[in-house]
PDB file of C-alpha atoms in Angstrom:
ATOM      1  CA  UNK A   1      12.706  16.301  -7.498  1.00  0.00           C
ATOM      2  CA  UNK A   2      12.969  16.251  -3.744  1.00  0.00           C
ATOM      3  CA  UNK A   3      14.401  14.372  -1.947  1.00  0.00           C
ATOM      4  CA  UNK A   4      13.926  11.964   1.408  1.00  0.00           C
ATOM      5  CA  UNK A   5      15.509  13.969   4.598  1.00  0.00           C
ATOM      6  CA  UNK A   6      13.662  11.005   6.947  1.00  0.00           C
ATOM      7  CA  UNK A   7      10.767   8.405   7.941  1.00  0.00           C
ATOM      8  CA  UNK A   8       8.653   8.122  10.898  1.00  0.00           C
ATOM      9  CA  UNK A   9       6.028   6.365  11.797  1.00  0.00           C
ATOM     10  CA  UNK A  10       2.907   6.142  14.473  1.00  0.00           C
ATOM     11  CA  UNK A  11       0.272   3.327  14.895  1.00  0.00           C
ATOM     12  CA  UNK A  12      -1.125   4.135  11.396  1.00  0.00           C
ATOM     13  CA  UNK A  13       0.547   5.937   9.125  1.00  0.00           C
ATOM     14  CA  UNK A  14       4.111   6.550   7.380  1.00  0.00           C
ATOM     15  CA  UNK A  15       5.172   9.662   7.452  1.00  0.00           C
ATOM     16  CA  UNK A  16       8.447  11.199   5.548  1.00  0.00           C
ATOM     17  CA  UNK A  17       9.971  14.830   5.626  1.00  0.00           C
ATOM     18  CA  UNK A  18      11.948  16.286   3.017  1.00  0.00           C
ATOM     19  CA  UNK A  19      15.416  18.185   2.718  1.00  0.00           C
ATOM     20  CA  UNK A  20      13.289  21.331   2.018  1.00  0.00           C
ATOM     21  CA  UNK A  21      10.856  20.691   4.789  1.00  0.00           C
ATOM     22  CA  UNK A  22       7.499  19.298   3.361  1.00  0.00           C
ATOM     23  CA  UNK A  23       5.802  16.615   5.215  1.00  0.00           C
ATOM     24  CA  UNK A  24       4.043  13.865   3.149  1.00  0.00           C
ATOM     25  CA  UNK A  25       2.087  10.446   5.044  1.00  0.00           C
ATOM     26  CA  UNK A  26       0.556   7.699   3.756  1.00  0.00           C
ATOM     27  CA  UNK A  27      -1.662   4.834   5.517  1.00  0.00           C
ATOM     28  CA  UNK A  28       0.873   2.378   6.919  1.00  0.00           C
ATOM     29  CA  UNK A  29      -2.092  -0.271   5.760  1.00  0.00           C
ATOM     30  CA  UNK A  30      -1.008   0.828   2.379  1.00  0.00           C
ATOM     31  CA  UNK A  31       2.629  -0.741   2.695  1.00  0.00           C
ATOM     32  CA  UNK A  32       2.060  -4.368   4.007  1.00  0.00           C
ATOM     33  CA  UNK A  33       4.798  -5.417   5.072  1.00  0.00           C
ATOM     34  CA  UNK A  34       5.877  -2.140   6.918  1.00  0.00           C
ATOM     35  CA  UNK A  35       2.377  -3.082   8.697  1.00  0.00           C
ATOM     36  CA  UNK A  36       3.345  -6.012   9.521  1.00  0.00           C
ATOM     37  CA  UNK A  37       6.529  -5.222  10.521  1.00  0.00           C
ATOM     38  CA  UNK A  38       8.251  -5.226  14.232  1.00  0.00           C
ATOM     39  CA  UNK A  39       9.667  -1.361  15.148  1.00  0.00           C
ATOM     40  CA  UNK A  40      12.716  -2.470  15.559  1.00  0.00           C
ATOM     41  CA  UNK A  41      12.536  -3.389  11.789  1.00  0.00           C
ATOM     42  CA  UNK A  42      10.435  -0.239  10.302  1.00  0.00           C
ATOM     43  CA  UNK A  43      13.634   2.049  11.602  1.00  0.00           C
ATOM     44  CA  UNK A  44      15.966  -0.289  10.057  1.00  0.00           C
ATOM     45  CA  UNK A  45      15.799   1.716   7.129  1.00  0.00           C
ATOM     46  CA  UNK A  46      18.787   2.935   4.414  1.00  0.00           C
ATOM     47  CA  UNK A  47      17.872   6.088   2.751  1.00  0.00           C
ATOM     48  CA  UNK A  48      19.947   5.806  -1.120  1.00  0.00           C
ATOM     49  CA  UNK A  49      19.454   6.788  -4.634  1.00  0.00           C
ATOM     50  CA  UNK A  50      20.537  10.247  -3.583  1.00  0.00           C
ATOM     51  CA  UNK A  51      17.595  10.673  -1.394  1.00  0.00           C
ATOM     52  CA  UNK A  52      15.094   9.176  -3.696  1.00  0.00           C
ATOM     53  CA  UNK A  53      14.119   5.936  -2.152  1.00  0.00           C
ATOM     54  CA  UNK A  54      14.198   3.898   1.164  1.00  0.00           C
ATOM     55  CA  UNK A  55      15.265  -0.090   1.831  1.00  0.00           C
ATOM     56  CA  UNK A  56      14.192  -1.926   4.588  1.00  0.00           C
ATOM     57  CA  UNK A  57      16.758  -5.169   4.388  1.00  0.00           C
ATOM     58  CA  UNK A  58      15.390  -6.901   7.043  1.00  0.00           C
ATOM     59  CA  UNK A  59      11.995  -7.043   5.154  1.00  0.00           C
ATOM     60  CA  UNK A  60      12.811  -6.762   1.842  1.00  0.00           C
ATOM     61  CA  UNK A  61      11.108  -3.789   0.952  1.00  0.00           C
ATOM     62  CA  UNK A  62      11.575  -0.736  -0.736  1.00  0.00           C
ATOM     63  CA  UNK A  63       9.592   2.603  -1.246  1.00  0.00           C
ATOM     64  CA  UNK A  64      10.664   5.362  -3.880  1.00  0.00           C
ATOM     65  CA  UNK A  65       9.624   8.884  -2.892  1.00  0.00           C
ATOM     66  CA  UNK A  66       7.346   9.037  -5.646  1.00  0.00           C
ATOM     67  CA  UNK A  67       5.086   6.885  -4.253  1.00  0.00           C
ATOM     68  CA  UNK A  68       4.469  10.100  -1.549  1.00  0.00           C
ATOM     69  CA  UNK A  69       4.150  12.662  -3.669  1.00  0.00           C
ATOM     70  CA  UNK A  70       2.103  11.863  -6.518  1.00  0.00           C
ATOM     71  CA  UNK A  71      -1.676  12.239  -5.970  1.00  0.00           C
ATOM     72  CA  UNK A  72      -3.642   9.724  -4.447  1.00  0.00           C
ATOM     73  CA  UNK A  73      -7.479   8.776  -3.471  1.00  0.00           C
ATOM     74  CA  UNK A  74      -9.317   7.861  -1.150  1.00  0.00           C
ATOM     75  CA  UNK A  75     -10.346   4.110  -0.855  1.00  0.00           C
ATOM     76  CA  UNK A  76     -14.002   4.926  -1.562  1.00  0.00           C
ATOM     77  CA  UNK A  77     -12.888   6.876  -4.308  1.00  0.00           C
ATOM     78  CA  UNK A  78     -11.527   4.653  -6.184  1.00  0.00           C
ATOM     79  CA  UNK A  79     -12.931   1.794  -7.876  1.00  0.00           C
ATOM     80  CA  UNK A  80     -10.837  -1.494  -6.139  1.00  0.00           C
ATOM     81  CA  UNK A  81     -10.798   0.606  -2.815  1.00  0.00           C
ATOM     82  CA  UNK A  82     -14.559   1.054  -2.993  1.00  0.00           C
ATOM     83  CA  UNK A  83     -15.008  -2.301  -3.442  1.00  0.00           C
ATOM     84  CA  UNK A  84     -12.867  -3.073  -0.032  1.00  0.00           C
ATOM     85  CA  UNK A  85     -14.432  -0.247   1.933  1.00  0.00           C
ATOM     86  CA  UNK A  86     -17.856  -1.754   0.989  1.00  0.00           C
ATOM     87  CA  UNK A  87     -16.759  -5.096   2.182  1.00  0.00           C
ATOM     88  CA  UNK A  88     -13.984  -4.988   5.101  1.00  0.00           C
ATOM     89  CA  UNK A  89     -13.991  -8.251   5.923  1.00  0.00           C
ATOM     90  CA  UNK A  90     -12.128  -8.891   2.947  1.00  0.00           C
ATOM     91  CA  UNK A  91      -8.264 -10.331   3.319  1.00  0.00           C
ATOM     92  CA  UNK A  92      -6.213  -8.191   1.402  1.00  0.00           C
ATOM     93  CA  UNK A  93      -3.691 -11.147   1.062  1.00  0.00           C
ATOM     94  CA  UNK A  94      -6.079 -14.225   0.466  1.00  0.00           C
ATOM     95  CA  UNK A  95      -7.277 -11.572  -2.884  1.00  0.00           C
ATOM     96  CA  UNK A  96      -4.008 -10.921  -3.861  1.00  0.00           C
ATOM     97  CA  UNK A  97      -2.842 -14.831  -3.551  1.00  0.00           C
ATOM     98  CA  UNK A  98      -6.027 -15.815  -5.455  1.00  0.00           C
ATOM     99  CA  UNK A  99      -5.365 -12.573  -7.902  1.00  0.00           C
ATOM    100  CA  UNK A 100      -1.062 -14.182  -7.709  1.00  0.00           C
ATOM    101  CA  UNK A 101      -0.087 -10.575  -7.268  1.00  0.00           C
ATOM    102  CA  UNK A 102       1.512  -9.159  -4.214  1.00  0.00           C
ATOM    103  CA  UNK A 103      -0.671  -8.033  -1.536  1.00  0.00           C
ATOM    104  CA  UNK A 104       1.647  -4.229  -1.431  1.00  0.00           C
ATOM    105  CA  UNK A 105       0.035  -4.593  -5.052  1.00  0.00           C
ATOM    106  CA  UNK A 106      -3.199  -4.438  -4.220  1.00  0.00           C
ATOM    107  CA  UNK A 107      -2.573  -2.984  -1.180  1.00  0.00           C
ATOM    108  CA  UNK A 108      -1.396   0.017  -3.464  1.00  0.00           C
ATOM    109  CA  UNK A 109      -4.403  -0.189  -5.400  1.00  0.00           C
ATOM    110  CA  UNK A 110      -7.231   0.035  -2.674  1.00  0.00           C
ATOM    111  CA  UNK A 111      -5.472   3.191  -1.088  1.00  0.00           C
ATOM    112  CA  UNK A 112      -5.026   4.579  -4.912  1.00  0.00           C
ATOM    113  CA  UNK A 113      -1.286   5.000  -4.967  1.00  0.00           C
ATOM    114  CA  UNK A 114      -1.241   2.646  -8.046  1.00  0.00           C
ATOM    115  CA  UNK A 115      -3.888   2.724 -10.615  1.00  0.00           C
ATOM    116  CA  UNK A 116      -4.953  -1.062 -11.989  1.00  0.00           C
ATOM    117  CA  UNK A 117      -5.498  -1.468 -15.170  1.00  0.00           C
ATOM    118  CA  UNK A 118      -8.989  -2.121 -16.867  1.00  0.00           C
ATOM    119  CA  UNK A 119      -8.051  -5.685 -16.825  1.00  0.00           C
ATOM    120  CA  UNK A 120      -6.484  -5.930 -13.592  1.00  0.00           C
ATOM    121  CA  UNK A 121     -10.446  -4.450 -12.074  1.00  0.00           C
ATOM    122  CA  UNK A 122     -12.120  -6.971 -13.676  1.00  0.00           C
ATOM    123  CA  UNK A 123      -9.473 -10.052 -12.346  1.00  0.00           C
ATOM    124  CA  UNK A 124     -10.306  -8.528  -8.939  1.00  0.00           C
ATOM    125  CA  UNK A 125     -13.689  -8.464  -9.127  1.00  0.00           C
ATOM    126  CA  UNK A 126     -14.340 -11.937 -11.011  1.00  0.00           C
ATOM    127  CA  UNK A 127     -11.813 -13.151  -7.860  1.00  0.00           C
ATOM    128  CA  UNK A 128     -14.763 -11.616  -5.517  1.00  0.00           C
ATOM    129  CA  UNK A 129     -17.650 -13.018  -7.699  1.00  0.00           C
ATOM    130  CA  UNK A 130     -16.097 -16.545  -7.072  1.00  0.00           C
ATOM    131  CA  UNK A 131     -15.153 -16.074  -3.626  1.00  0.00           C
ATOM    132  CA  UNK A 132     -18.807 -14.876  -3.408  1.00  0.00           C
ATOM    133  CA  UNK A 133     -19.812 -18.036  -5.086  1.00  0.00           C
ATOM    134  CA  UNK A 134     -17.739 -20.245  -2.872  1.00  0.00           C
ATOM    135  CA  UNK A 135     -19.871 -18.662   0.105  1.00  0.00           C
ATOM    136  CA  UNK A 136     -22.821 -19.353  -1.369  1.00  0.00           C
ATOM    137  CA  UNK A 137     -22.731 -22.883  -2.003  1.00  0.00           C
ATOM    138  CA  UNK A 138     -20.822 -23.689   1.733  1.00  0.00           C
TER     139      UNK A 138
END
């Protein structure tokens, strides 16, 4: 497998090198909390597992390099992400509270790095036939 060499970032994306040279990125909307996060906390980063995954202390995440190199889609290629592309008002976090997963979750799941579950779609989108509901009747 290869393995992390380092991590950058610019306004919207992660980006991470390996030892043998290969550039991977992802959408820095994709990770939360790395969004979220101060500079000064996205390069407080420990690179460990032999070069396998990253921790940010100060924020109490973590990324494995998997999450980079396995396939991904597009948000309007995917079922949850077309759903958020379609309406982009939507909170990412106020859907995952209401869903009581973590927002990186779902996060994960609009950008298709993780893949819900059959089940998991239809939680989300009986969460955004209520919320829809809620509007409705205000």
């Amino acid at each position: 497998m290869e393995k992390i060499k380092n991590i950058w970032f610019d306004k919207n994306r992660i980006y991470m090198k390996t030892v043998s040279g290969k550039i991977y990125s992802r959408p820095l909307e994709a990770y939360p909390e790395l969004m979220e996060a101060t500079t000064e906390q996205r390069n407080d980063y420990v690179i460990g597992d032999g070069g396998e995954d990253i921790r940010w202390d100060s924020i109490d995440a973590d990324m494995h390099i998997s999450s980079f190199l396995k396939e991904t889609s597009e948000p309007k290629e995917n079922e949850v992400g077309a759903l958020f592309a379609k309406y982009p008002w939507l909170n990412v976090s106020e859907v995952a509270r209401s869903l009581n997963i973590n927002k990186s979750l779902l996060a994960r799941y609009i950008y298709g790095i993780s893949k819900p579950s059959e089940k998991r779609i239809a939680e989300i989108k009986t969460v955004l036939h209520k919320f829809g509901k809620e509007l409705l009747s205000a």
